[in-house]
Short mmCIF file of C-alpha atoms and ligand atoms in Angstrom, two decimals:
data_model
loop_
_atom_site.label_atom_id
_atom_site.label_comp_id
_atom_site.label_asym_id
_atom_site.label_seq_id
_atom_site.Cartn_x
_atom_site.Cartn_y
_atom_site.Cartn_z
CA MET A 125 9.10 -155.80 -157.99
CA THR A 126 10.78 -156.42 -161.34
CA ASP A 127 9.25 -159.43 -162.42
CA LYS A 128 6.00 -156.75 -162.16
CA LYS A 129 4.23 -155.74 -165.38
CA VAL A 130 5.45 -152.28 -165.67
CA ARG A 131 2.99 -149.28 -165.35
CA THR A 132 3.96 -146.10 -165.37
CA ARG A 133 0.82 -143.13 -164.81
CA PHE A 134 1.13 -139.24 -165.85
CA ALA A 135 -1.22 -137.28 -162.99
CA PRO A 136 -2.02 -134.18 -163.92
CA SER A 137 -4.10 -131.80 -162.10
CA PRO A 138 -5.97 -130.14 -164.58
CA THR A 139 -4.85 -126.30 -164.68
CA GLY A 140 -5.49 -125.62 -168.67
CA TYR A 141 -2.20 -125.51 -168.99
CA MET A 142 0.85 -128.12 -169.97
CA HIS A 143 4.49 -126.64 -168.54
CA ILE A 144 7.48 -128.01 -170.27
CA GLY A 145 8.02 -130.01 -167.33
CA ASN A 146 4.96 -131.88 -167.08
CA LEU A 147 5.16 -132.97 -170.57
CA ARG A 148 8.90 -134.42 -169.86
CA THR A 149 7.45 -136.40 -167.21
CA ALA A 150 4.77 -137.61 -169.70
CA LEU A 151 7.12 -138.42 -171.99
CA TYR A 152 8.98 -140.47 -169.63
CA ALA A 153 6.72 -141.99 -168.35
CA TYR A 154 5.66 -143.44 -171.59
CA LEU A 155 9.03 -144.11 -172.56
CA TYR A 156 9.45 -146.62 -170.38
CA ALA A 157 6.06 -148.18 -169.75
CA LYS A 158 6.91 -149.05 -173.88
CA ALA A 159 10.56 -149.43 -173.35
CA GLU A 160 9.53 -152.17 -170.87
CA LYS A 161 6.14 -153.15 -172.56
CA GLY A 162 4.47 -151.63 -170.24
CA THR A 163 1.24 -149.72 -169.19
CA PHE A 164 1.43 -146.41 -169.09
CA ILE A 165 -2.06 -144.58 -167.33
CA LEU A 166 -3.77 -141.29 -167.60
CA ARG A 167 -5.29 -139.95 -164.21
CA ILE A 168 -6.68 -136.26 -163.52
CA GLU A 169 -5.69 -134.91 -160.46
CA ASP A 170 -8.79 -132.92 -159.61
CA THR A 171 -9.67 -132.60 -156.23
CA ASP A 172 -8.59 -129.52 -155.84
CA ARG A 173 -11.91 -127.91 -156.91
CA ALA A 174 -10.00 -124.41 -156.29
CA ARG A 175 -7.92 -124.30 -158.91
CA TYR A 176 -10.13 -126.31 -161.33
CA VAL A 177 -9.89 -125.15 -165.34
CA PRO A 178 -13.21 -126.14 -166.95
CA ASP A 179 -12.04 -128.26 -170.80
CA ALA A 180 -8.81 -128.84 -168.86
CA VAL A 181 -9.28 -132.47 -169.02
CA ASP A 182 -9.52 -131.71 -172.64
CA PHE A 183 -6.33 -130.00 -172.93
CA ILE A 184 -4.09 -132.31 -171.61
CA LYS A 185 -5.63 -135.09 -174.30
CA ARG A 186 -5.26 -132.52 -176.99
CA THR A 187 -2.04 -132.16 -175.47
CA LEU A 188 -0.92 -135.68 -175.24
CA ASP A 189 -2.33 -136.45 -178.49
CA ALA A 190 -0.73 -133.65 -180.10
CA ALA A 191 2.79 -134.85 -178.56
CA HIS A 192 2.15 -138.85 -179.65
CA ILE A 193 2.22 -139.74 -175.72
CA VAL A 194 -1.04 -142.44 -176.08
CA PRO A 195 -2.22 -143.56 -172.74
CA ASP A 196 -2.94 -147.20 -173.29
CA GLU A 197 -5.76 -146.56 -169.97
CA GLY A 198 -7.27 -143.50 -168.43
CA PRO A 199 -10.69 -141.59 -168.86
CA GLY A 200 -11.65 -141.52 -172.93
CA PHE A 201 -9.19 -145.03 -173.39
CA GLY A 202 -10.75 -147.46 -171.45
CA GLY A 203 -8.41 -149.52 -168.72
CA ASP A 204 -10.30 -151.85 -165.66
CA TYR A 205 -8.53 -149.58 -163.13
CA GLY A 206 -11.10 -146.41 -163.73
CA PRO A 207 -12.43 -144.42 -162.94
CA TYR A 208 -9.59 -141.87 -163.94
CA VAL A 209 -10.48 -139.00 -163.21
CA GLN A 210 -9.96 -138.41 -159.62
CA SER A 211 -13.13 -136.46 -158.83
CA GLU A 212 -15.21 -139.59 -159.39
CA ARG A 213 -13.20 -141.54 -157.01
CA MET A 214 -14.65 -139.95 -153.85
CA ALA A 215 -16.58 -143.04 -151.94
CA ILE A 216 -12.89 -145.04 -152.38
CA TYR A 217 -11.07 -142.68 -150.95
CA LYS A 218 -13.96 -142.89 -147.60
CA GLU A 219 -13.90 -146.03 -147.38
CA TYR A 220 -9.54 -146.10 -147.45
CA ALA A 221 -9.86 -143.47 -144.96
CA GLU A 222 -12.17 -144.88 -142.86
CA LYS A 223 -10.06 -148.06 -143.13
CA LEU A 224 -6.84 -146.05 -142.14
CA VAL A 225 -8.30 -145.36 -138.70
CA GLN A 226 -9.38 -148.91 -137.90
CA LEU A 227 -5.33 -149.65 -138.42
CA GLY A 228 -5.22 -146.39 -135.69
CA LYS A 229 -2.70 -145.16 -138.49
CA ALA A 230 -5.16 -142.30 -138.70
CA TYR A 231 -7.83 -140.15 -136.66
CA TYR A 232 -10.82 -138.19 -136.73
CA CYS A 233 -10.20 -134.47 -135.78
CA PHE A 234 -13.00 -132.38 -135.39
CA CYS A 235 -11.05 -129.50 -134.27
CA ASP A 236 -12.33 -125.96 -135.23
CA PRO A 237 -11.09 -124.60 -138.43
CA ASP A 238 -11.46 -121.09 -137.96
CA GLU A 239 -9.63 -122.35 -134.57
CA ASP A 240 -5.83 -121.82 -134.64
CA HIS A 241 -3.89 -125.44 -133.78
CA SER A 242 -0.63 -124.88 -135.88
CA THR A 243 1.45 -124.59 -133.01
CA GLY A 244 2.20 -128.56 -132.87
CA LYS A 245 6.46 -129.25 -133.98
CA PHE A 246 7.30 -127.34 -137.32
CA GLY A 247 4.32 -125.69 -137.35
CA GLY A 248 2.41 -128.39 -137.84
CA TYR A 249 -1.30 -129.24 -136.55
CA ASP A 250 -1.21 -129.35 -132.92
CA ARG A 251 -2.25 -132.99 -132.73
CA THR A 252 -5.37 -131.91 -130.37
CA CYS A 253 -7.42 -134.88 -131.60
CA ARG A 254 -4.84 -137.56 -132.65
CA ASP A 255 -6.24 -139.49 -129.33
CA LEU A 256 -9.36 -138.60 -128.09
CA PRO A 257 -11.17 -141.73 -126.45
CA GLN A 258 -13.50 -142.89 -127.89
CA GLU A 259 -16.42 -142.43 -126.31
CA VAL A 260 -15.78 -138.55 -127.72
CA ILE A 261 -15.12 -139.80 -131.34
CA ASP A 262 -18.56 -142.01 -131.30
CA GLU A 263 -20.44 -138.68 -129.68
CA HIS A 264 -18.66 -136.57 -132.19
CA LEU A 265 -19.88 -138.45 -135.13
CA LYS A 266 -23.48 -139.47 -133.46
CA ASN A 267 -23.90 -135.72 -133.46
CA GLY A 268 -22.72 -135.14 -137.16
CA ASP A 269 -19.88 -133.05 -136.37
CA PRO A 270 -18.01 -132.23 -139.32
CA TYR A 271 -14.25 -133.78 -139.34
CA VAL A 272 -11.07 -133.80 -141.41
CA ILE A 273 -9.58 -137.75 -141.69
CA ARG A 274 -5.61 -137.06 -139.85
CA GLN A 275 -2.81 -139.21 -140.62
CA LYS A 276 -1.18 -140.70 -137.62
CA MET A 277 2.45 -139.84 -137.79
CA PRO A 278 5.52 -141.91 -136.57
CA LEU A 279 5.96 -139.55 -133.17
CA ASP A 280 10.31 -140.81 -133.43
CA GLY A 281 11.99 -142.98 -135.90
CA GLU A 282 12.36 -142.02 -139.80
CA THR A 283 11.18 -142.86 -142.74
CA THR A 284 13.55 -144.25 -145.77
CA TYR A 285 13.43 -144.28 -149.44
CA PHE A 286 14.82 -145.41 -151.97
CA ASP A 287 14.82 -142.76 -155.50
CA VAL A 288 16.54 -144.21 -158.52
CA LEU A 289 18.06 -141.10 -159.31
CA HIS A 290 18.67 -139.57 -155.55
CA GLY A 291 19.16 -142.75 -153.55
CA ASN A 292 18.33 -143.20 -149.86
CA ILE A 293 16.30 -140.08 -149.42
CA ARG A 294 15.34 -139.82 -145.29
CA ILE A 295 13.77 -137.67 -143.10
CA PRO A 296 12.96 -137.31 -139.47
CA ASN A 297 9.10 -139.15 -138.52
CA GLU A 298 9.51 -136.34 -135.81
CA GLU A 299 9.26 -133.58 -138.67
CA LEU A 300 6.24 -134.80 -140.25
CA GLU A 301 2.60 -132.92 -139.16
CA ASP A 302 -0.38 -134.78 -138.86
CA GLN A 303 -1.44 -134.10 -142.61
CA VAL A 304 -5.61 -134.22 -143.91
CA LEU A 305 -6.04 -137.11 -145.98
CA LEU A 306 -10.22 -136.07 -145.91
CA LYS A 307 -10.82 -132.68 -145.71
CA ARG A 308 -14.67 -131.87 -144.58
CA ASP A 309 -16.35 -132.20 -147.94
CA GLY A 310 -15.34 -135.23 -148.28
CA MET A 311 -12.45 -134.69 -150.35
CA PRO A 312 -9.29 -136.17 -149.78
CA THR A 313 -6.19 -134.06 -150.20
CA TYR A 314 -3.75 -134.53 -153.63
CA ASN A 315 -1.54 -136.41 -150.62
CA PHE A 316 -3.59 -139.35 -149.74
CA ALA A 317 -5.36 -140.01 -153.09
CA ASN A 318 -1.69 -139.92 -155.04
CA VAL A 319 -1.13 -142.64 -152.66
CA ILE A 320 -4.53 -144.06 -152.53
CA ASP A 321 -4.75 -144.31 -156.54
CA ASP A 322 -1.29 -145.37 -157.37
CA HIS A 323 -1.97 -148.69 -155.35
CA LEU A 324 -4.87 -149.57 -157.06
CA MET A 325 -4.27 -149.08 -160.08
CA GLY A 326 -1.03 -150.95 -159.61
CA VAL A 327 1.81 -148.65 -160.30
CA THR A 328 5.22 -150.08 -160.49
CA HIS A 329 7.16 -147.20 -161.03
CA ILE A 330 6.40 -143.44 -159.86
CA ILE A 331 8.02 -140.88 -162.38
CA ARG A 332 7.17 -137.17 -161.46
CA GLY A 333 9.05 -133.92 -160.09
CA THR A 334 11.77 -133.23 -157.64
CA GLU A 335 8.85 -131.35 -155.77
CA PHE A 336 7.78 -134.24 -154.18
CA ILE A 337 10.84 -135.62 -152.86
CA THR A 338 9.76 -134.50 -149.63
CA SER A 339 6.44 -135.67 -149.58
CA THR A 340 6.79 -138.87 -150.56
CA PRO A 341 7.98 -140.47 -146.87
CA LYS A 342 4.45 -139.26 -146.09
CA HIS A 343 3.23 -141.83 -149.11
CA VAL A 344 5.30 -143.90 -147.99
CA LEU A 345 4.20 -143.89 -144.56
CA LEU A 346 0.80 -145.20 -145.68
CA TYR A 347 1.64 -147.80 -148.37
CA GLN A 348 2.91 -149.39 -144.96
CA SER A 349 0.33 -148.44 -142.71
CA TYR A 350 -1.95 -150.47 -145.58
CA GLY A 351 0.94 -153.40 -145.76
CA TRP A 352 1.24 -152.80 -149.80
CA GLU A 353 4.55 -152.73 -151.63
CA LEU A 354 6.66 -150.05 -152.39
CA PRO A 355 6.89 -148.78 -156.16
CA THR A 356 9.37 -147.31 -157.20
CA PHE A 357 10.53 -143.97 -157.12
CA ILE A 358 12.16 -141.96 -159.47
CA HIS A 359 11.90 -137.84 -158.83
CA LEU A 360 13.22 -135.86 -161.99
CA ALA A 361 15.07 -132.64 -161.42
CA PRO A 362 13.46 -129.09 -162.78
CA VAL A 363 14.22 -128.36 -166.03
CA MET A 364 15.90 -124.19 -165.73
CA GLY A 365 16.11 -121.74 -167.86
CA LYS A 366 19.20 -119.52 -168.03
CA ASP A 367 19.07 -115.11 -167.76
CA GLU A 368 20.21 -113.16 -170.12
CA ASN A 369 22.90 -112.21 -166.94
CA GLY A 370 23.85 -116.37 -166.94
CA ALA A 371 22.19 -117.71 -164.04
CA VAL A 372 19.58 -120.30 -163.87
CA SER A 373 16.87 -120.74 -162.30
CA LYS A 374 13.39 -123.04 -162.51
CA LEU A 375 12.01 -122.34 -166.16
CA SER A 376 9.39 -119.78 -166.19
CA LYS A 377 7.74 -117.45 -168.04
CA ARG A 378 10.79 -114.58 -168.12
CA HIS A 379 12.61 -117.54 -169.99
CA GLY A 380 10.16 -117.60 -173.01
CA ALA A 381 7.76 -120.03 -173.46
CA THR A 382 7.29 -122.36 -171.39
CA SER A 383 4.44 -124.52 -172.38
CA PHE A 384 3.73 -127.59 -175.44
CA ASP A 385 0.85 -124.60 -176.47
CA ASP A 386 3.02 -121.52 -176.77
CA LEU A 387 6.27 -123.19 -178.80
CA VAL A 388 3.73 -124.94 -180.92
CA LYS A 389 2.33 -121.68 -182.07
CA MET A 390 6.00 -120.11 -182.29
CA GLY A 391 5.84 -122.60 -184.87
CA TYR A 392 8.23 -125.67 -182.87
CA LEU A 393 7.09 -128.68 -184.22
CA PRO A 394 5.49 -130.86 -182.00
CA GLU A 395 7.76 -134.07 -182.44
CA ALA A 396 10.75 -131.69 -182.26
CA ILE A 397 9.12 -130.88 -179.19
CA VAL A 398 9.05 -133.97 -177.91
CA ASN A 399 12.41 -134.87 -179.40
CA TYR A 400 13.86 -132.22 -177.23
CA VAL A 401 11.88 -132.30 -174.20
CA ALA A 402 13.33 -136.00 -174.05
CA LEU A 403 16.95 -134.78 -174.59
CA LEU A 404 16.22 -132.55 -171.40
CA GLY A 405 17.25 -135.18 -168.66
CA TRP A 406 18.08 -138.29 -170.58
CA SER A 407 20.75 -138.97 -173.01
CA PRO A 408 21.35 -142.46 -174.92
CA LYS A 409 23.69 -145.19 -173.66
CA ASN A 410 26.65 -145.56 -175.39
CA SER A 411 25.77 -142.92 -178.81
CA ASN A 412 25.40 -139.18 -179.45
CA GLN A 413 22.11 -140.00 -181.18
CA GLU A 414 20.09 -137.00 -181.36
CA ILE A 415 17.00 -136.93 -183.45
CA PHE A 416 15.00 -139.38 -182.46
CA THR A 417 11.50 -140.59 -184.42
CA MET A 418 9.43 -141.44 -180.87
CA ASP A 419 9.99 -145.90 -181.54
CA GLU A 420 13.77 -144.59 -181.53
CA LEU A 421 13.53 -142.88 -178.44
CA ILE A 422 10.88 -146.02 -177.02
CA ALA A 423 13.67 -148.58 -178.19
CA SER A 424 16.66 -146.24 -176.46
CA PHE A 425 15.44 -145.32 -173.61
CA SER A 426 16.23 -146.93 -170.09
CA LEU A 427 16.29 -145.64 -166.19
CA ASP A 428 19.92 -145.37 -166.01
CA GLY A 429 20.01 -142.97 -169.03
CA LEU A 430 18.47 -140.00 -166.87
CA SER A 431 20.50 -137.44 -165.37
CA LYS A 432 20.09 -136.41 -162.11
CA SER A 433 21.16 -132.40 -162.68
CA GLU A 434 18.92 -129.91 -163.69
CA ALA A 435 18.46 -129.82 -167.31
CA ILE A 436 18.46 -125.95 -168.96
CA PHE A 437 15.76 -125.78 -171.68
CA ASP A 438 18.25 -123.63 -174.26
CA TYR A 439 16.04 -122.42 -177.17
CA ASP A 440 18.81 -122.27 -179.33
CA LYS A 441 19.17 -126.09 -179.36
CA LEU A 442 15.31 -126.98 -179.93
CA GLY A 443 15.92 -124.45 -182.92
CA TRP A 444 18.26 -126.84 -184.26
CA VAL A 445 16.40 -129.75 -183.21
CA ASN A 446 13.58 -128.48 -185.07
CA GLY A 447 15.18 -127.14 -187.95
CA GLU A 448 15.89 -130.52 -188.41
CA TYR A 449 12.79 -131.65 -188.85
CA LEU A 450 11.49 -129.25 -190.65
CA LYS A 451 14.36 -129.61 -193.34
CA ALA A 452 13.73 -133.58 -193.27
CA MET A 453 9.92 -133.07 -194.35
CA ASP A 454 9.16 -132.61 -198.35
CA ASP A 455 8.50 -129.47 -200.27
CA THR A 456 4.63 -130.09 -200.60
CA ALA A 457 4.00 -131.21 -196.44
CA PHE A 458 6.40 -128.15 -194.97
CA ALA A 459 4.61 -125.45 -197.59
CA LYS A 460 1.52 -126.89 -196.06
CA LEU A 461 2.42 -126.87 -192.75
CA ALA A 462 4.09 -123.10 -192.83
CA LYS A 463 0.95 -121.22 -195.27
CA PRO A 464 -0.96 -120.20 -191.67
CA PHE A 465 2.22 -118.09 -190.35
CA ALA A 466 2.75 -116.91 -193.69
CA GLY A 467 -0.37 -114.39 -193.04
CA GLU A 468 -2.10 -112.75 -195.59
CA LEU A 469 -0.09 -112.74 -198.62
CA PRO A 470 -0.54 -110.64 -201.96
CA ASP A 471 -1.75 -112.64 -205.27
CA TYR A 472 2.26 -112.41 -206.58
CA LEU A 473 3.39 -114.44 -203.10
CA ASP A 474 0.02 -116.36 -203.21
CA ALA A 475 0.74 -117.59 -206.40
CA HIS A 476 4.50 -118.86 -205.84
CA TRP A 477 3.82 -120.15 -202.60
CA ASP A 478 5.57 -123.57 -203.34
CA THR A 479 9.01 -121.92 -204.68
CA LEU A 480 8.62 -119.22 -201.67
CA ALA A 481 8.16 -122.48 -198.54
CA ALA A 482 10.32 -124.44 -200.30
CA LEU A 483 13.33 -121.70 -200.22
CA LEU A 484 12.31 -120.81 -196.17
CA LYS A 485 12.26 -124.37 -195.07
CA THR A 486 16.43 -125.00 -194.88
CA ARG A 487 16.87 -121.45 -193.46
CA ILE A 488 13.86 -121.07 -191.30
CA SER A 489 14.50 -123.08 -186.75
CA ARG A 490 10.73 -122.41 -186.31
CA LEU A 491 7.77 -121.47 -188.92
CA GLY A 492 6.87 -118.22 -186.28
CA GLU A 493 10.31 -117.54 -188.15
CA ILE A 494 8.35 -116.63 -192.43
CA PRO A 495 6.79 -113.61 -191.85
CA ASP A 496 10.10 -111.22 -190.83
CA GLU A 497 11.82 -113.78 -193.72
CA ILE A 498 9.46 -112.49 -196.40
CA HIS A 499 8.21 -109.72 -195.28
CA PHE A 500 10.49 -107.89 -197.97
CA LEU A 501 8.55 -109.28 -200.61
CA ILE A 502 5.51 -106.99 -199.51
CA ASP A 503 7.00 -104.37 -198.68
CA PHE A 504 9.81 -102.16 -200.12
CA PRO A 505 10.98 -99.22 -198.44
CA ALA A 506 13.76 -97.06 -199.51
CA PHE A 507 17.47 -98.30 -198.07
CA ASP A 508 20.56 -96.93 -197.92
CA ALA A 509 22.98 -96.69 -200.94
CA SER A 510 25.83 -98.40 -199.11
CA LEU A 511 23.71 -101.69 -199.47
CA TYR A 512 24.99 -102.25 -202.40
CA VAL A 513 28.99 -102.45 -200.99
CA ASN A 514 30.17 -105.78 -201.47
CA LYS A 515 34.45 -106.38 -201.26
CA ARG A 516 34.13 -109.73 -202.63
CA ASN A 517 32.59 -108.83 -205.74
CA LYS A 518 33.82 -105.17 -205.91
CA VAL A 519 30.14 -103.84 -205.98
CA THR A 520 30.53 -99.96 -204.93
CA PRO A 521 27.05 -98.10 -205.87
CA GLU A 522 28.25 -96.17 -208.90
CA LYS A 523 28.52 -98.75 -210.57
CA ALA A 524 25.28 -100.15 -209.53
CA LYS A 525 24.19 -97.03 -210.85
CA ASP A 526 25.49 -98.02 -213.75
CA LEU A 527 24.17 -101.53 -214.30
CA LEU A 528 20.79 -100.79 -213.53
CA PRO A 529 19.82 -99.24 -216.67
CA ASP A 530 20.30 -102.11 -218.50
CA VAL A 531 19.22 -104.76 -216.14
CA ILE A 532 16.08 -102.24 -216.06
CA ALA A 533 16.21 -103.18 -220.52
CA LEU A 534 16.85 -106.16 -220.14
CA LEU A 535 13.89 -107.37 -218.03
CA GLU A 536 12.15 -105.49 -219.38
CA SER A 537 12.43 -107.52 -222.95
CA VAL A 538 11.56 -110.90 -220.99
CA SER A 539 8.07 -112.18 -221.94
CA ASP A 540 5.73 -112.57 -219.16
CA GLU A 541 5.66 -116.74 -220.30
CA ASP A 542 9.84 -116.15 -220.01
CA TRP A 543 9.58 -114.89 -216.73
CA ASN A 544 11.06 -117.61 -214.43
CA ASN A 545 14.16 -118.40 -212.72
CA ASP A 546 15.79 -120.42 -215.26
CA SER A 547 15.69 -118.20 -218.38
CA LEU A 548 15.84 -114.89 -216.05
CA TYR A 549 19.40 -116.34 -214.93
CA GLU A 550 20.22 -117.14 -218.35
CA LYS A 551 19.36 -113.80 -219.19
CA LEU A 552 21.57 -112.14 -216.44
CA GLU A 553 24.67 -114.38 -217.30
CA ALA A 554 23.98 -113.32 -221.32
CA LEU A 555 23.81 -109.52 -220.06
CA VAL A 556 27.72 -110.78 -217.84
CA GLU A 557 29.41 -111.92 -220.67
CA GLU A 558 27.73 -109.03 -223.16
CA LYS A 559 29.00 -106.21 -220.38
CA GLY A 560 32.33 -108.40 -219.75
CA LEU A 561 31.59 -107.76 -215.99
CA LYS A 562 31.64 -110.45 -213.16
CA LYS A 563 28.85 -112.60 -212.41
CA GLY A 564 28.47 -111.58 -209.12
CA LEU A 565 28.20 -108.38 -209.36
CA VAL A 566 25.46 -108.49 -211.62
CA MET A 567 23.37 -110.74 -209.81
CA TRP A 568 24.53 -108.54 -206.10
CA VAL A 569 23.44 -105.51 -207.63
CA VAL A 570 20.29 -107.01 -209.04
CA ARG A 571 19.41 -108.60 -206.20
CA ILE A 572 19.99 -105.41 -203.21
CA ALA A 573 17.91 -103.39 -206.03
CA ALA A 574 14.70 -105.68 -206.05
CA ALA A 575 15.44 -106.68 -202.97
CA GLY A 576 16.53 -103.62 -200.63
CA GLN A 577 18.25 -106.25 -198.41
CA LYS A 578 21.30 -108.29 -198.25
CA ILE A 579 20.37 -111.45 -197.15
CA THR A 580 17.62 -113.28 -198.90
CA PRO A 581 15.95 -116.83 -198.98
CA GLY A 582 17.08 -117.17 -202.56
CA GLY A 583 19.03 -115.12 -204.86
CA ALA A 584 18.55 -112.56 -207.42
CA THR A 585 16.21 -114.33 -209.82
CA GLU A 586 14.78 -116.32 -207.55
CA ILE A 587 13.25 -113.42 -205.86
CA LEU A 588 12.44 -111.27 -209.66
CA THR A 589 10.51 -114.71 -209.73
CA LEU A 590 8.16 -114.18 -206.88
CA LEU A 591 7.88 -110.94 -207.11
CA GLY A 592 6.92 -110.95 -210.88
CA LYS A 593 7.81 -108.91 -213.92
CA LYS A 594 5.82 -106.25 -212.52
CA ASN A 595 6.37 -105.56 -208.85
CA SER A 596 10.11 -106.28 -209.73
CA LEU A 597 10.40 -103.58 -212.84
CA GLU A 598 8.79 -101.32 -210.14
CA ARG A 599 11.08 -101.92 -207.08
CA ILE A 600 14.74 -101.50 -209.56
CA LYS A 601 13.68 -98.58 -211.19
CA LYS A 602 12.89 -96.73 -207.75
CA SER A 603 15.87 -98.56 -206.54
CA LEU A 604 17.19 -96.60 -209.44
CA ALA A 605 16.20 -93.32 -208.96
CA ASN A 606 16.78 -93.45 -205.32
CA LEU A 607 20.97 -93.82 -206.55
CA GLY A 608 20.53 -90.50 -208.76
CA ASN A 609 20.05 -88.63 -205.38
CA MET A 610 23.45 -89.70 -204.25
N1 LIG B 626 -1.29 -133.73 -159.19
C1 LIG B 626 0.89 -133.53 -159.26
C2 LIG B 626 0.90 -132.91 -159.83
O1 LIG B 626 0.17 -132.06 -160.90
C3 LIG B 626 1.21 -135.33 -159.41
C4 LIG B 626 2.10 -135.32 -159.16
C5 LIG B 626 2.47 -137.37 -159.09
O2 LIG B 626 2.77 -137.06 -160.27
O3 LIG B 626 1.81 -137.57 -158.16
O4 LIG B 626 1.98 -132.83 -160.31
#
């Protein structure tokens, strides 16, 4: 099997939502195909009409596109094994279901769905129709009676298959229900369509979540019934989330955002999400590298780097990875990308957006933090005088109150043309000299008086630049007035 060209697939059901676990499945299937110079297929498993969501296929394609996971074959991508949407392959499933009946590995079941037939072993179908005489079957078919086609499971022995991560998986056949393959309306079930398509599409490696590990024996029996070669199975452990109390459970909404789209909306870059998701259950061999381009992932990816244990989604780690991507961006590209996250800006900030963006770039872990980071430049509520206290620079509210009138006088004398970071810095330095004060003290007092908070993107003169002359003076005067009430 190993000398065959690798063909992997991502086979989502169109639910209008791309859970991080699904994205990881798609990514690994893609990376493995690309690492092996093989083919990556997108197949849409849309036979469960009750769960059908309009536009979900477009949504999947848009998501893969944003994540730079590019199918070689699939709906709208070309390929010789189509159609790649299961609802367009109904005739194929019917043909193969009937073939299986002829092979004696499946049977027509005419049982009334309203009657209870769930009294078989392990609560499964009671196999009423399993051994109907041929005349009875023919009679039903002649009458046009509705039927389902069920898989005829072996009654004893066991089914075994090999999973790359989990080794040999065995299941006693008596635990397997005679599952429905084709429903009354001609729709295949997931377990059936999935196998038919994986075979007909030449899939060599099936990469999917562990939730399918117990369905796989049923799939294996189908492959064997048709005499088809088995693909290689790789079942990935689920992505988990950590609760506040430290307990771990399958990643769900209560842990935070769980979909690719939601993370993008929060201001994580698609490249960073993909990079982080790649590390959720895979690590490179012989290296500690954590930041990867897609090409680097492809170059390093191999199945033996996959982990069989559960991975915990860590928002802090994602934030770190994302921060590295943001820092690596050039200032202009960052400013453009970050702008929509800033919201409506007052004119003075809009005019200085590039300067502000450059200050933000190295401070944030995601773009969604921007409104909080810049809020102080828009709103200036009264603050407590204790904010001036700074031990290192020996600042007290009293000292601030003494100094601020000089700062105001100085700033009033600065012309509009000179209102920029360098010249404001020079002028404040001159004041430091003149007064024989510590530079740290002056800069601190100006920063607090103009910003109203201790931690800010940029220092005193950068804040003054961003605010502009009029605003800066208004704020500092207000701060002085408030100190007057001490
Ligand atoms: N349609 C299944 C899902 O959405 C695919 C499972 C598989 O990859 O075989 O999870």
